[in-house]
Each structure stands twice: as structure tokens, then as C-alpha cells.
Tab-separated table of C-alpha atoms (C1' of nucleotides) in Angstrom:
chain	number	residue	atom	x	y	z
A	1139	UNK	CA	12.615	53.804	24.086
A	1140	UNK	CA	13.648	50.470	22.285
A	1141	UNK	CA	15.799	52.243	19.582
A	1142	UNK	CA	19.504	51.621	19.620
A	1143	UNK	CA	21.373	54.764	20.503
A	1144	UNK	CA	23.917	54.314	17.773
A	1145	UNK	CA	24.990	57.944	17.719
A	1146	UNK	CA	27.054	57.513	20.853
A	1147	UNK	CA	29.357	54.989	19.478
A	1148	UNK	CA	31.981	55.027	16.777
A	1149	UNK	CA	31.221	54.278	13.153
A	1150	UNK	CA	33.481	51.434	13.591
A	1151	UNK	CA	31.386	49.848	16.527
A	1152	UNK	CA	28.119	50.664	14.552
A	1153	UNK	CA	29.318	48.980	11.280
A	1154	UNK	CA	30.510	46.052	12.960
A	1155	UNK	CA	27.332	45.658	15.160
A	1156	UNK	CA	25.288	45.846	11.943
A	1157	UNK	CA	27.007	43.267	10.283
A	1158	UNK	CA	27.046	40.829	13.437
A	1159	UNK	CA	23.365	41.695	14.117
A	1160	UNK	CA	22.509	40.520	10.543
A	1161	UNK	CA	24.215	37.262	11.157
A	1162	UNK	CA	22.531	37.053	14.750
A	1163	UNK	CA	19.656	34.774	13.512
A	1164	UNK	CA	19.999	31.093	12.818
A	1165	UNK	CA	18.143	31.417	9.412
A	1166	UNK	CA	20.492	33.845	8.317
A	1167	UNK	CA	23.512	31.824	9.345
A	1168	UNK	CA	21.896	29.005	7.455
A	1169	UNK	CA	21.422	31.088	4.323
A	1170	UNK	CA	25.161	32.113	4.554
A	1171	UNK	CA	26.069	28.429	5.001
A	1172	UNK	CA	23.898	27.254	2.057
A	1173	UNK	CA	25.556	29.847	-0.068
A	1174	UNK	CA	28.901	28.401	0.865
A	1175	UNK	CA	27.795	24.901	0.353
A	1176	UNK	CA	26.447	25.303	-3.243
A	1177	UNK	CA	29.424	25.840	-5.312
A	1178	UNK	CA	28.115	28.338	-7.676
A	1179	UNK	CA	25.908	31.034	-6.376
A	1180	UNK	CA	22.315	29.748	-6.358
A	1181	UNK	CA	19.315	31.249	-7.944
A	1182	UNK	CA	16.279	30.874	-5.842
A	1183	UNK	CA	15.880	27.694	-4.082
A	1184	UNK	CA	16.954	29.019	-0.592
A	1185	UNK	CA	13.471	28.978	-0.011
A	1186	UNK	CA	13.176	25.179	-0.251
A	1187	UNK	CA	16.265	24.710	2.007
A	1188	UNK	CA	14.894	26.692	4.850
A	1189	UNK	CA	11.889	25.654	7.249
A	1190	UNK	CA	10.463	28.910	6.711
A	1191	UNK	CA	7.790	30.552	4.439
A	1192	UNK	CA	8.852	32.342	1.242
A	1193	UNK	CA	7.900	35.966	2.642
A	1194	UNK	CA	9.974	35.174	5.695
A	1195	UNK	CA	13.056	33.876	3.783
A	1196	UNK	CA	12.545	37.052	1.516
A	1197	UNK	CA	12.735	39.137	4.519
A	1198	UNK	CA	15.829	37.655	5.893
A	1199	UNK	CA	17.490	37.826	2.471
A	1200	UNK	CA	16.841	41.495	2.337
A	1201	UNK	CA	18.532	42.043	5.836
A	1202	UNK	CA	21.590	39.975	4.741
A	1203	UNK	CA	21.630	42.433	1.608
A	1204	UNK	CA	21.075	45.585	3.646
A	1205	UNK	CA	23.938	44.663	5.867
A	1206	UNK	CA	26.016	44.077	2.826
A	1207	UNK	CA	26.671	40.421	3.469
A	1208	UNK	CA	25.081	39.254	0.229
A	1209	UNK	CA	24.454	40.594	-3.149
A	1210	UNK	CA	21.829	39.576	-5.536
A	1211	UNK	CA	21.576	39.916	-9.275
A	1212	UNK	CA	18.619	39.261	-11.572
A	1213	UNK	CA	19.009	36.153	-13.582
A	1214	UNK	CA	16.023	35.677	-15.938
A	1215	UNK	CA	13.073	35.620	-13.765
A	1216	UNK	CA	14.860	34.350	-10.615
A	1217	UNK	CA	17.557	36.098	-8.554
A	1218	UNK	CA	21.028	35.000	-7.913
A	1219	UNK	CA	22.415	35.576	-4.458
A	1220	UNK	CA	25.829	35.315	-3.382
A	1221	UNK	CA	28.372	36.239	-0.556
A	1222	UNK	CA	29.761	39.579	-0.417
A	1223	UNK	CA	33.291	38.396	0.372
A	1224	UNK	CA	34.523	41.942	1.671
A	1225	UNK	CA	31.997	41.683	4.374
A	1226	UNK	CA	33.055	38.205	5.694
A	1227	UNK	CA	36.802	39.308	5.291
A	1228	UNK	CA	36.177	42.231	7.413
A	1229	UNK	CA	34.599	39.979	10.274
A	1230	UNK	CA	37.440	37.627	9.782
A	1231	UNK	CA	39.956	40.372	10.242
A	1232	UNK	CA	38.127	41.619	13.248
A	1233	UNK	CA	38.239	38.542	15.103
A	1234	UNK	CA	41.782	37.416	14.139
A	1235	UNK	CA	42.777	40.685	15.499
A	1236	UNK	CA	41.196	40.105	18.794
A	1237	UNK	CA	42.366	36.600	19.101
A	1238	UNK	CA	45.942	37.719	18.560
A	1239	UNK	CA	45.561	40.375	21.275
A	1240	UNK	CA	44.086	37.862	23.574
A	1241	UNK	CA	46.909	35.541	23.220
A	1242	UNK	CA	49.371	38.168	23.763
A	1243	UNK	CA	47.807	38.947	27.081
A	1244	UNK	CA	47.713	35.411	28.650
A	1245	UNK	CA	46.372	36.261	31.364
A	1246	UNK	CA	46.261	39.116	33.720
A	1247	UNK	CA	42.574	38.211	34.518
A	1248	UNK	CA	40.400	36.817	37.062
B	1148	UNK	CA	4.884	35.815	15.746
B	1149	UNK	CA	8.007	37.329	16.796
B	1150	UNK	CA	9.814	34.327	18.363
B	1151	UNK	CA	12.785	32.845	16.369
B	1152	UNK	CA	12.208	29.409	15.256
B	1153	UNK	CA	15.432	27.992	16.682
B	1154	UNK	CA	14.021	24.252	16.755
B	1155	UNK	CA	14.329	24.241	12.967
B	1156	UNK	CA	18.015	24.836	12.824
B	1157	UNK	CA	20.999	22.939	13.829
B	1158	UNK	CA	22.761	23.372	17.301
B	1159	UNK	CA	25.759	24.763	15.552
B	1160	UNK	CA	23.649	27.394	13.635
B	1161	UNK	CA	21.728	28.461	16.867
B	1162	UNK	CA	24.971	28.590	19.093
B	1163	UNK	CA	26.690	30.740	16.489
B	1164	UNK	CA	23.694	32.928	15.867
B	1165	UNK	CA	23.585	33.345	19.793
B	1166	UNK	CA	27.094	34.648	19.896
B	1167	UNK	CA	26.670	36.875	16.859
B	1168	UNK	CA	23.367	38.362	18.142
B	1169	UNK	CA	25.095	39.187	21.471
B	1170	UNK	CA	27.623	41.138	19.608
B	1171	UNK	CA	25.168	42.796	17.283
B	1172	UNK	CA	24.814	45.879	19.445
B	1173	UNK	CA	27.259	48.748	19.378
B	1174	UNK	CA	27.162	49.023	23.114
B	1175	UNK	CA	28.324	45.267	23.434
B	1176	UNK	CA	30.870	45.718	20.776
B	1177	UNK	CA	32.102	48.635	22.903
B	1178	UNK	CA	32.177	46.704	26.058
B	1179	UNK	CA	34.344	44.010	24.277
B	1180	UNK	CA	36.635	46.627	22.877
B	1181	UNK	CA	36.939	48.204	26.256
B	1182	UNK	CA	37.830	44.815	28.002
B	1183	UNK	CA	40.429	44.269	25.340
B	1184	UNK	CA	42.096	47.836	25.868
B	1185	UNK	CA	42.390	47.839	29.534
B	1186	UNK	CA	45.013	45.352	30.062
B	1187	UNK	CA	43.888	43.725	33.212
B	1188	UNK	CA	40.400	42.749	33.527
B	1189	UNK	CA	38.483	45.786	34.919
B	1190	UNK	CA	36.183	45.823	37.848
B	1191	UNK	CA	33.295	48.238	37.364
B	1192	UNK	CA	33.917	51.225	35.411
B	1193	UNK	CA	32.512	49.977	32.291
B	1194	UNK	CA	29.399	52.071	33.219
B	1195	UNK	CA	31.471	55.220	33.124
B	1196	UNK	CA	33.001	54.454	29.724
B	1197	UNK	CA	29.541	54.006	28.032
B	1198	UNK	CA	27.040	56.813	27.111
B	1199	UNK	CA	24.274	54.676	28.767
B	1200	UNK	CA	22.580	54.537	32.255
B	1201	UNK	CA	23.818	51.973	34.761
B	1202	UNK	CA	20.897	49.598	34.504
B	1203	UNK	CA	21.238	49.563	30.685
B	1204	UNK	CA	25.078	48.658	30.798
B	1205	UNK	CA	24.221	46.110	33.451
B	1206	UNK	CA	21.593	44.574	31.045
B	1207	UNK	CA	24.052	44.500	28.244
B	1208	UNK	CA	26.721	42.830	30.307
B	1209	UNK	CA	24.180	40.172	31.303
B	1210	UNK	CA	23.451	39.483	27.702
B	1211	UNK	CA	27.115	39.312	26.980
B	1212	UNK	CA	27.446	36.854	29.971
B	1213	UNK	CA	24.445	34.679	28.940
B	1214	UNK	CA	25.965	34.335	25.331
B	1215	UNK	CA	29.256	33.144	26.965
B	1216	UNK	CA	31.298	36.142	25.684
B	1217	UNK	CA	32.554	37.272	28.867
B	1218	UNK	CA	32.502	36.068	32.555
B	1219	UNK	CA	32.329	37.909	35.789
B	1220	UNK	CA	33.933	37.231	39.142
B	1221	UNK	CA	33.166	39.008	42.437
B	1222	UNK	CA	35.918	41.283	43.634
B	1223	UNK	CA	35.031	42.789	46.925
B	1224	UNK	CA	31.872	44.811	46.382
B	1225	UNK	CA	32.491	45.211	42.679
B	1226	UNK	CA	32.556	42.784	39.837
B	1227	UNK	CA	35.528	41.817	37.692
B	1228	UNK	CA	34.367	41.195	34.091
B	1229	UNK	CA	36.653	39.645	31.292
B	1230	UNK	CA	36.543	38.207	27.890
B	1231	UNK	CA	35.764	34.534	27.545
B	1232	UNK	CA	38.514	33.694	25.215
B	1233	UNK	CA	36.984	30.558	23.899
B	1234	UNK	CA	33.984	32.243	22.514
B	1235	UNK	CA	36.105	34.827	20.667
B	1236	UNK	CA	38.109	31.729	19.213
B	1237	UNK	CA	35.006	30.015	18.118
B	1238	UNK	CA	34.026	33.214	16.247
B	1239	UNK	CA	37.552	33.403	14.894
B	1240	UNK	CA	37.627	29.930	13.737
B	1241	UNK	CA	34.291	30.212	11.965
B	1242	UNK	CA	35.175	33.330	10.041
B	1243	UNK	CA	38.621	32.076	9.049
B	1244	UNK	CA	37.170	28.974	7.823
B	1245	UNK	CA	34.637	30.580	5.779
B	1246	UNK	CA	37.272	32.987	4.410
B	1247	UNK	CA	39.439	30.157	3.234
B	1248	UNK	CA	36.542	28.347	1.538
B	1249	UNK	CA	35.719	31.516	-0.172
B	1250	UNK	CA	39.276	32.227	-1.497
B	1251	UNK	CA	39.304	28.603	-2.710
B	1252	UNK	CA	36.249	29.363	-4.943
B	1253	UNK	CA	37.313	32.578	-6.654
B	1254	UNK	CA	34.559	32.938	-8.102
B	1255	UNK	CA	31.818	31.147	-10.004
B	1256	UNK	CA	29.452	33.772	-8.872
B	1257	UNK	CA	27.135	36.552	-10.274
C	800	DA	C1'	24.783	49.788	63.050
C	801	DA	C1'	24.360	53.305	59.693
C	802	DT	C1'	26.102	54.684	55.301
C	803	DC	C1'	28.366	54.493	51.171
C	804	DT	C1'	29.425	52.126	46.666
C	805	DA	C1'	28.767	48.975	43.173
C	806	DT	C1'	26.009	46.214	40.664
C	807	DA	C1'	21.464	43.801	39.924
C	808	DT	C1'	16.636	43.487	39.154
C	809	DC	C1'	11.798	45.246	38.340
C	810	DG	C1'	8.549	47.606	35.873
C	811	DT	C1'	7.343	49.745	32.143
C	812	DA	C1'	7.330	52.655	27.500
C	813	DA	C1'	9.011	52.781	23.013
C	814	DT	C1'	10.642	50.441	19.149
C	815	DA	C1'	12.282	46.473	16.564
C	816	DT	C1'	12.232	41.726	14.985
C	817	DT	C1'	9.947	37.635	13.482
C	818	DG	C1'	6.837	35.128	10.906
C	819	DC	C1'	3.289	34.622	7.614
C	820	DA	C1'	-1.219	35.176	4.675
C	821	DA	C1'	-2.449	37.951	1.197
C	822	DT	C1'	-1.354	40.296	-2.498
C	823	DA	C1'	1.756	42.513	-6.074
C	824	DT	C1'	5.285	42.364	-9.692
C	825	DA	C1'	7.726	40.800	-13.448
C	826	DA	C1'	9.686	37.634	-16.329
C	827	DA	C1'	9.298	32.747	-18.774
C	828	DA	C1'	6.484	29.433	-20.762
C	829	DT	C1'	2.435	27.938	-22.873
D	1419	DA	C1'	-2.399	37.050	-24.257
D	1420	DT	C1'	-2.654	33.904	-20.413
D	1421	DT	C1'	-0.795	31.203	-17.301
D	1422	DT	C1'	3.043	29.728	-14.725
D	1423	DT	C1'	7.238	30.610	-11.789
D	1424	DA	C1'	9.969	33.218	-8.873
D	1425	DT	C1'	10.378	36.840	-5.859
D	1426	DA	C1'	9.008	41.002	-3.219
D	1427	DT	C1'	5.746	43.963	-0.545
D	1428	DT	C1'	1.916	44.913	2.581
D	1429	DG	C1'	-0.130	44.381	6.658
D	1430	DC	C1'	-0.417	42.610	10.903
D	1431	DA	C1'	-0.179	39.819	15.338
D	1432	DA	C1'	3.126	37.903	18.560
D	1433	DT	C1'	7.110	38.477	20.870
D	1434	DA	C1'	11.868	40.617	21.662
D	1435	DT	C1'	14.898	44.320	22.574
D	1436	DT	C1'	16.452	48.735	24.219
D	1437	DA	C1'	16.726	52.115	27.536
D	1438	DC	C1'	15.910	54.190	32.001
D	1439	DG	C1'	13.788	55.446	36.828
D	1440	DA	C1'	13.006	53.309	40.980
D	1441	DT	C1'	14.240	49.969	44.010
D	1442	DA	C1'	16.735	46.020	45.798
D	1443	DT	C1'	21.143	43.712	47.234
D	1444	DA	C1'	25.280	43.111	49.277
D	1445	DG	C1'	29.966	44.046	50.462
D	1446	DA	C1'	33.058	48.153	52.284
D	1447	DT	C1'	33.513	52.000	55.128
D	1448	DT	C1'	32.819	54.929	58.798
DNA sequence: AATCTATATCGTAATATTGCAATATAAAAT
DNA sequence: ATTTTATATTGCAATATTACGATATAGATT
């Protein structure tokens, strides 16, 4: 075992879980927040901002890219990463939706 | 290695990552969505809704509870789980915030 | 009290993730 | 052309996650 049984869930659920999982690590949260902080999308020095070795950061960047949360374009001999807005919007919509539904219930619960 | 270096990141980043990681599995997304769907918080039959064995579901519920995304109260010999609204709100705020910041930038980027 | 029902825990196998040193790659600067 | 700079990839050890059978626990029912 050990492998997630994605085939038993809806595409929606799997896609969402992939996005959330990609953000489910403090280093990757930190990367996103750094990309937010620096006004223009920054080339490179993410490594210097994080308390992790260069290969580790590179790996986290790859995961964020695979999940569709950031994109990177080559800029000379460095690479320019920035946030993929659609992905953030997808998440924003999802939680906004749940929040609305929750406040409509108020509160048949425990 | 294999252990996340949480001590190098801010509490905010770690807390957020914990919440997101907890939702970073389709089964746990499905659990949250099921708790949303059934109007009153449901006792038990989450197991029947999911394509996973009972111990597995129990484990996923525990993780959601540890992350503070759901709470469970004993109801006779079964347990009544429901969504912890504050946690969802925290996430909703976070992404709403990022979205606003992103749309204010429009788009010094790549 | 014995049994049933609902849930949790234990133990364990399969797989995934995290982190880094070493190395590769490729453009830029000398 | 060689070196420097920036990033990616490989290989690997440590740890975590996922899944489930077997078993434990605890309240409800008989």
C-alpha cells in the first residue's frame, strides 16, 4: 500500500487535493508568499530566501509547477518564476463557496 | 531525511501548511464535501460513502481532526463529526487575500 | 451477561516525501 | 575557450503516508 487511491474519487476532488497537497508544506507556502511579496516575478533568489539547500528548493519549485501553482520562464541564464493566478483563483472560489454554504447553515450541528 | 523542517518557517506558514496538507488527499476532500452535503452533521456513515476500508477512513478522520478541520462528539455509541468552521474561514481568508493582492498587481510578470 | 454495532488502534507492507551531496546542464562573463 | 553563475537531475538515506486485516473498546440491544 502507500499509494493514494485516486481512481475512486471524482476528478474535481483529485484536482483540488493535488493543489492543496502542493501547498501542504511550509517551504512551498513560503515560496508562494515570497512570490507575492516581491512585486515583479523574481528570477532565482528564492534559494537565498529559504533555509534549505538549492536542490531541495528546486524540488519544491518543481512540485509547485507540476501542480500548476507557479510557472517558470527562462530569463537569460536564470529562471523567472511566478504565480499561476488561475490556480489560486480556483482555490479561492472553492473556499469562498464552502464558507457561504456554512454560514447558510448556522448550525444544525453537534 | 524525510522530516519536514518546520522549525525554519513561521508559525503562520506551518499552521497553514498543516491545514492544507490535511486537505491534500482526495478522501479527505470527499469527507469534507460529504459533511457539507448532509445538512445536519452526520453520525457514522461516512465509512459507507467512501471507497475505503473502515480503519482507513478512521485514520483520515483523525488527520482532519488533528489539523482542526473537523470535530467529533460522541452521540450514543456512534460519533458525530462536523466541520470546524473557523478552519475553513482561515483558509477562505487566506486565499481571498492572495487573490486581491494578485489582481492589484496585474501583471509585472513573465 | 452476552451480543451487536460503531469506531479506534495496532501492526505492517507498499509507496511517497523530504532533504542534501554530488553531479550535470546551459547560458553569461571573462 | 574557460570559468562563473544559476538551475536541474541523480542517487540515496531518513522519515512519513496510505491502506487494510486483525483486534480492541465502548455504548446499545437483547
